[in-house]
GROMACS .gro file of C-alpha atoms in nm:
model
  269
    1MET     CA    1  -0.898   2.317   0.478
    2GLY     CA    2  -0.733   1.949   0.491
    3LYS     CA    3  -0.864   1.644   0.671
    4THR     CA    4  -0.718   1.494   0.986
    5ILE     CA    5  -0.745   1.124   0.980
    6ALA     CA    6  -0.596   0.889   1.282
    7LEU     CA    7  -0.481   0.567   1.256
    8ALA     CA    8  -0.564   0.366   1.558
    9ASN     CA    9  -0.577   0.005   1.697
   10GLN     CA   10  -0.462  -0.069   2.049
   11LYS     CA   11  -0.362  -0.419   1.930
   12GLY     CA   12  -0.015  -0.402   1.802
   13GLY     CA   13   0.150  -0.539   1.486
   14VAL     CA   14  -0.188  -0.448   1.251
   15GLY     CA   15   0.008  -0.276   1.045
   16LYS     CA   16  -0.071   0.102   1.182
   17THR     CA   17   0.255   0.239   1.137
   18THR     CA   18   0.325   0.069   0.800
   19THR     CA   19  -0.027   0.194   0.663
   20THR     CA   20   0.060   0.568   0.804
   21ILE     CA   21   0.402   0.543   0.643
   22ASN     CA   22   0.274   0.429   0.285
   23LEU     CA   23  -0.071   0.604   0.272
   24ALA     CA   24   0.107   0.915   0.311
   25ALA     CA   25   0.362   0.874   0.054
   26SER     CA   26   0.094   0.751  -0.184
   27LEU     CA   27  -0.105   1.030  -0.123
   28ALA     CA   28   0.201   1.274  -0.177
   29THR     CA   29   0.278   1.079  -0.539
   30LEU     CA   30  -0.079   1.155  -0.638
   31GLU     CA   31  -0.005   1.526  -0.580
   32LYS     CA   32  -0.172   1.561  -0.229
   33LYS     CA   33   0.020   1.773   0.052
   34VAL     CA   34   0.025   1.563   0.349
   35LEU     CA   35   0.136   1.603   0.693
   36VAL     CA   36   0.225   1.289   0.920
   37ILE     CA   37   0.217   1.333   1.285
   38ASP     CA   38   0.416   1.043   1.486
   39ALA     CA   39   0.195   1.007   1.790
   40ASP     CA   40   0.369   0.679   1.893
   41PRO     CA   41   0.682   0.701   2.139
   42GLN     CA   42   0.837   0.410   1.938
   43ALA     CA   43   0.884   0.657   1.642
   44ASN     CA   44   0.867   0.401   1.388
   45ALA     CA   45   0.685   0.620   1.159
   46SER     CA   46   0.945   0.896   1.186
   47SER     CA   47   1.245   0.645   1.124
   48GLY     CA   48   1.021   0.497   0.838
   49LEU     CA   49   1.022   0.818   0.653
   50GLY     CA   50   1.390   0.864   0.688
   51VAL     CA   51   1.394   1.075   1.001
   52ASP     CA   52   1.729   0.987   1.213
   53ILE     CA   53   1.524   0.995   1.526
   54LYS     CA   54   1.854   1.053   1.737
   55GLU     CA   55   1.914   1.381   1.572
   56VAL     CA   56   1.538   1.495   1.633
   57GLU     CA   57   1.563   1.834   1.872
   58CYS     CA   58   1.190   1.921   1.843
   59SER     CA   59   0.951   1.676   1.845
   60ILE     CA   60   0.557   1.628   1.903
   61TYR     CA   61   0.646   1.606   2.275
   62GLU     CA   62   0.738   1.961   2.279
   63CYS     CA   63   0.446   2.053   2.067
   64ILE     CA   64   0.196   1.889   2.284
   65MET     CA   65   0.326   2.059   2.599
   66GLY     CA   66   0.309   2.391   2.426
   67GLU     CA   67   0.691   2.454   2.434
   68VAL     CA   68   0.720   2.525   2.069
   69ASP     CA   69   0.529   2.656   1.777
   70PRO     CA   70   0.428   2.322   1.560
   71HIS     CA   71   0.565   2.485   1.277
   72GLU     CA   72   0.917   2.443   1.417
   73ALA     CA   73   0.887   2.080   1.440
   74ILE     CA   74   0.828   1.993   1.074
   75TYR     CA   75   1.078   1.786   0.897
   76THR     CA   76   1.065   1.737   0.524
   77THR     CA   77   1.091   1.401   0.348
   78ASP     CA   78   1.255   1.265   0.017
   79ILE     CA   79   0.922   1.264  -0.102
   80GLU     CA   80   0.791   1.593  -0.237
   81GLY     CA   81   0.468   1.735  -0.043
   82LEU     CA   82   0.511   1.501   0.204
   83ASP     CA   83   0.630   1.636   0.591
   84ILE     CA   84   0.633   1.485   0.938
   85ILE     CA   85   0.629   1.572   1.300
   86ALA     CA   86   0.853   1.322   1.453
   87SER     CA   87   0.816   1.131   1.783
   88HIS     CA   88   1.067   1.095   2.044
   89ILE     CA   89   1.078   0.867   2.377
   90ASP     CA   90   0.982   1.159   2.579
   91LEU     CA   91   0.655   1.137   2.454
   92VAL     CA   92   0.597   0.857   2.702
   93GLY     CA   93   0.620   1.103   2.981
   94ALA     CA   94   0.345   1.342   2.817
   95GLU     CA   95   0.100   1.038   2.909
   96ILE     CA   96   0.150   1.122   3.289
   97GLU     CA   97   0.235   1.514   3.238
   98LEU     CA   98  -0.088   1.583   3.069
   99LEU     CA   99  -0.272   1.461   3.376
  100LYS     CA  100  -0.181   1.785   3.549
  101GLN     CA  101  -0.265   2.014   3.243
  102ASP     CA  102  -0.586   2.180   3.185
  103ASN     CA  103  -0.774   2.106   2.854
  104ARG     CA  104  -0.534   1.802   2.807
  105GLU     CA  105  -0.753   1.619   2.560
  106ARG     CA  106  -0.727   1.899   2.299
  107ARG     CA  107  -0.338   1.958   2.297
  108MET     CA  108  -0.293   1.774   1.983
  109TYR     CA  109  -0.629   1.940   1.818
  110ASN     CA  110  -0.490   2.277   1.913
  111LEU     CA  111  -0.135   2.227   1.756
  112ILE     CA  112  -0.316   2.099   1.436
  113LYS     CA  113  -0.553   2.351   1.378
  114PRO     CA  114  -0.305   2.634   1.242
  115LEU     CA  115  -0.147   2.366   1.017
  116LYS     CA  116  -0.466   2.238   0.853
  117ASP     CA  117  -0.480   2.511   0.601
  118GLU     CA  118  -0.147   2.402   0.460
  119TYR     CA  119  -0.222   2.031   0.381
  120ASP     CA  120  -0.472   1.826   0.194
  121TYR     CA  121  -0.429   1.551   0.466
  122VAL     CA  122  -0.283   1.542   0.825
  123LEU     CA  123  -0.234   1.160   0.910
  124ILE     CA  124  -0.187   1.067   1.276
  125ASP     CA  125   0.004   0.744   1.370
  126CYS     CA  126  -0.128   0.670   1.721
  127SER     CA  127   0.048   0.426   1.967
  128PRO     CA  128  -0.078   0.076   2.024
  129SER     CA  129  -0.285   0.187   2.354
  130LEU     CA  130  -0.596   0.403   2.432
  131GLY     CA  131  -0.418   0.639   2.651
  132ASN     CA  132  -0.400   1.015   2.662
  133ILE     CA  133  -0.198   1.055   2.356
  134THR     CA  134  -0.439   0.844   2.155
  135VAL     CA  135  -0.736   1.021   2.313
  136ASN     CA  136  -0.587   1.357   2.193
  137ALA     CA  137  -0.542   1.208   1.850
  138LEU     CA  138  -0.913   1.103   1.825
  139THR     CA  139  -1.003   1.429   1.955
  140ALA     CA  140  -0.794   1.622   1.690
  141ALA     CA  141  -0.932   1.395   1.386
  142ASP     CA  142  -1.223   1.409   1.159
  143SER     CA  143  -1.183   1.045   1.110
  144VAL     CA  144  -1.019   0.705   1.189
  145ILE     CA  145  -0.882   0.429   0.981
  146ILE     CA  146  -0.876   0.090   1.175
  147PRO     CA  147  -0.624  -0.146   1.032
  148VAL     CA  148  -0.731  -0.506   1.087
  149GLN     CA  149  -0.487  -0.802   1.019
  150CYS     CA  150  -0.605  -1.106   0.835
  151GLU     CA  151  -0.474  -1.342   1.112
  152TYR     CA  152  -0.613  -1.511   1.450
  153PHE     CA  153  -0.776  -1.284   1.683
  154ALA     CA  154  -0.838  -0.992   1.416
  155LEU     CA  155  -1.115  -0.846   1.591
  156GLU     CA  156  -0.984  -0.886   1.923
  157GLY     CA  157  -1.007  -0.538   2.105
  158ILE     CA  158  -1.190  -0.370   1.812
  159SER     CA  159  -1.515  -0.328   2.055
  160LYS     CA  160  -1.298  -0.163   2.311
  161LEU     CA  161  -1.168   0.079   2.045
  162LEU     CA  162  -1.534   0.150   1.905
  163ASN     CA  163  -1.644   0.198   2.247
  164THR     CA  164  -1.380   0.475   2.317
  165ILE     CA  165  -1.450   0.630   1.986
  166LYS     CA  166  -1.808   0.661   2.091
  167ILE     CA  167  -1.719   0.810   2.399
  168ILE     CA  168  -1.511   1.083   2.229
  169LYS     CA  169  -1.784   1.163   1.974
  170THR     CA  170  -2.020   1.193   2.284
  171ARG     CA  171  -1.754   1.427   2.519
  172LEU     CA  172  -1.493   1.573   2.276
  173ASN     CA  173  -1.546   1.517   1.905
  174PRO     CA  174  -1.900   1.501   1.797
  175LEU     CA  175  -1.783   1.500   1.425
  176LEU     CA  176  -1.568   1.207   1.457
  177GLU     CA  177  -1.641   0.947   1.198
  178ILE     CA  178  -1.488   0.610   1.099
  179GLU     CA  179  -1.309   0.646   0.780
  180GLY     CA  180  -1.299   0.273   0.715
  181PHE     CA  181  -1.167  -0.055   0.828
  182LEU     CA  182  -0.854  -0.139   0.637
  183LEU     CA  183  -0.763  -0.513   0.607
  184THR     CA  184  -0.391  -0.571   0.608
  185MET     CA  185  -0.138  -0.881   0.580
  186TYR     CA  186  -0.377  -1.050   0.351
  187ASP     CA  187  -0.302  -1.359   0.154
  188SER     CA  188  -0.563  -1.510  -0.070
  189ARG     CA  189  -0.420  -1.839  -0.065
  190LEU     CA  190  -0.476  -1.893   0.342
  191ARG     CA  191  -0.842  -1.983   0.401
  192LEU     CA  192  -0.811  -1.807   0.744
  193ALA     CA  193  -0.720  -1.487   0.562
  194ASN     CA  194  -1.042  -1.543   0.382
  195GLN     CA  195  -1.259  -1.610   0.670
  196VAL     CA  196  -1.132  -1.291   0.850
  197TYR     CA  197  -1.207  -1.077   0.530
  198ASP     CA  198  -1.560  -1.242   0.533
  199GLU     CA  199  -1.596  -1.199   0.915
  200VAL     CA  200  -1.513  -0.825   0.903
  201LYS     CA  201  -1.741  -0.778   0.598
  202ARG     CA  202  -2.030  -0.920   0.749
  203HIS     CA  203  -1.964  -0.714   1.098
  204PHE     CA  204  -1.885  -0.352   0.930
  205GLN     CA  205  -2.025  -0.379   0.572
  206GLU     CA  206  -1.971  -0.063   0.401
  207LEU     CA  207  -1.725   0.080   0.629
  208VAL     CA  208  -1.455  -0.179   0.519
  209PHE     CA  209  -1.216  -0.054   0.241
  210ASP     CA  210  -1.266  -0.194  -0.090
  211THR     CA  211  -0.879  -0.206  -0.118
  212VAL     CA  212  -0.715  -0.485   0.075
  213ILE     CA  213  -0.327  -0.460   0.180
  214GLN     CA  214  -0.149  -0.798   0.069
  215ARG     CA  215   0.124  -0.946   0.276
  216ASN     CA  216   0.440  -0.841   0.081
  217VAL     CA  217   0.830  -0.880   0.205
  218LYS     CA  218   0.895  -0.538   0.036
  219ILE     CA  219   0.682  -0.352   0.244
  220SER     CA  220   0.924  -0.447   0.553
  221GLU     CA  221   1.246  -0.402   0.351
  222ALA     CA  222   1.150  -0.059   0.275
  223GLN     CA  223   1.091   0.047   0.605
  224SER     CA  224   1.429  -0.090   0.723
  225HIS     CA  225   1.599   0.133   0.457
  226GLY     CA  226   1.386   0.445   0.609
  227GLN     CA  227   1.177   0.449   0.296
  228PRO     CA  228   0.802   0.406   0.199
  229SER     CA  229   0.763   0.107  -0.015
  230ILE     CA  230   0.672   0.347  -0.318
  231LEU     CA  231   1.021   0.476  -0.312
  232PHE     CA  232   1.179   0.129  -0.260
  233ASP     CA  233   0.994  -0.079  -0.500
  234ALA     CA  234   0.706   0.123  -0.693
  235ASP     CA  235   0.603  -0.237  -0.863
  236SER     CA  236   0.555  -0.431  -0.578
  237ALA     CA  237   0.226  -0.554  -0.453
  238GLY     CA  238   0.241  -0.350  -0.147
  239SER     CA  239   0.326  -0.022  -0.335
  240ARG     CA  240   0.013  -0.091  -0.564
  241ASN     CA  241  -0.212  -0.175  -0.278
  242TYR     CA  242  -0.135   0.162  -0.085
  243LEU     CA  243  -0.155   0.349  -0.411
  244ALA     CA  244  -0.517   0.211  -0.450
  245LEU     CA  245  -0.633   0.284  -0.093
  246ALA     CA  246  -0.511   0.647  -0.146
  247LYS     CA  247  -0.700   0.667  -0.469
  248GLU     CA  248  -0.983   0.515  -0.278
  249ILE     CA  249  -0.958   0.783   0.008
  250ILE     CA  250  -0.935   1.065  -0.238
  251ARG     CA  251  -1.257   0.944  -0.414
  252ARG     CA  252  -1.443   0.906  -0.089
  253ASN     CA  253  -1.349   1.270   0.011
  254THR     CA  254  -1.428   1.432  -0.318
  255PRO     CA  255  -1.763   1.583  -0.376
  256ALA     CA  256  -1.959   1.434  -0.664
  257ALA     CA  257  -1.936   1.744  -0.852
  258GLN     CA  258  -1.573   1.751  -0.855
  259ALA     CA  259  -1.508   1.367  -0.898
  260PRO     CA  260  -1.343   1.271  -1.248
  261GLN     CA  261  -1.568   1.088  -1.471
  262THR     CA  262  -1.384   0.747  -1.456
  263ALA     CA  263  -1.245   0.675  -1.113
  264GLY     CA  264  -1.080   0.324  -1.041
  265ALA     CA  265  -1.053   0.201  -0.678
  266GLY     CA  266  -0.786  -0.087  -0.768
  267ALA     CA  267  -0.877  -0.344  -0.472
  268GLY     CA  268  -0.553  -0.478  -0.345
  269ALA     CA  269  -0.677  -0.827  -0.313
   0.00000   0.00000   0.00000
């Protein structure tokens, strides 16, 4: 059975969608079967993986509202082994519509459940909020990756997210764990970036990924072309960072008895 990982942070601009796209592509490149669920009405993960959102007829909205079988909403991408359930602006309405529904917090859990045996990893790109859809994602997830940008106010809002995770563990999903804090937009030349790195490490210690995502223009250029960076420029720093992150996640989730003798994490810093 595959592992479901939500990528969440209610603070915008931290690299959440970028990480979803590029981590998924890197995992698929490493021969893992991956499904991305775009749970953000902005649908940036969908367009970033080459989906024309104007042509999407069946999205995560219809799945959550129970209108279609989730298998009908799966789109393939240009990377073998990487599929996506796309988003749509209609998902904004689901926040309100779910208020009237029974078992509203488990809608995403129920739609992912029949898919988990078909994938090694299911990655959920959450919207920058702590609304009903994000609660659904965290209820459905086995773990959560929290991207933290190496800039001012990096830890702003983290305590609120951690409190939400704690509430969900208590009331809805006792098995939910933090997969790790991921430092993004890192520039080793900047004193501020190094200060943020040290602060996050001091606060969260072993929960911080060894891999760090460097600031890299190729990542943004790739998304503008509807591609993950590993397709756009496999030799770029961003591509190497996300490949290292994928290897680190695989290693963390591989039982010791199955792990290869030599495994390199490859920190991106």
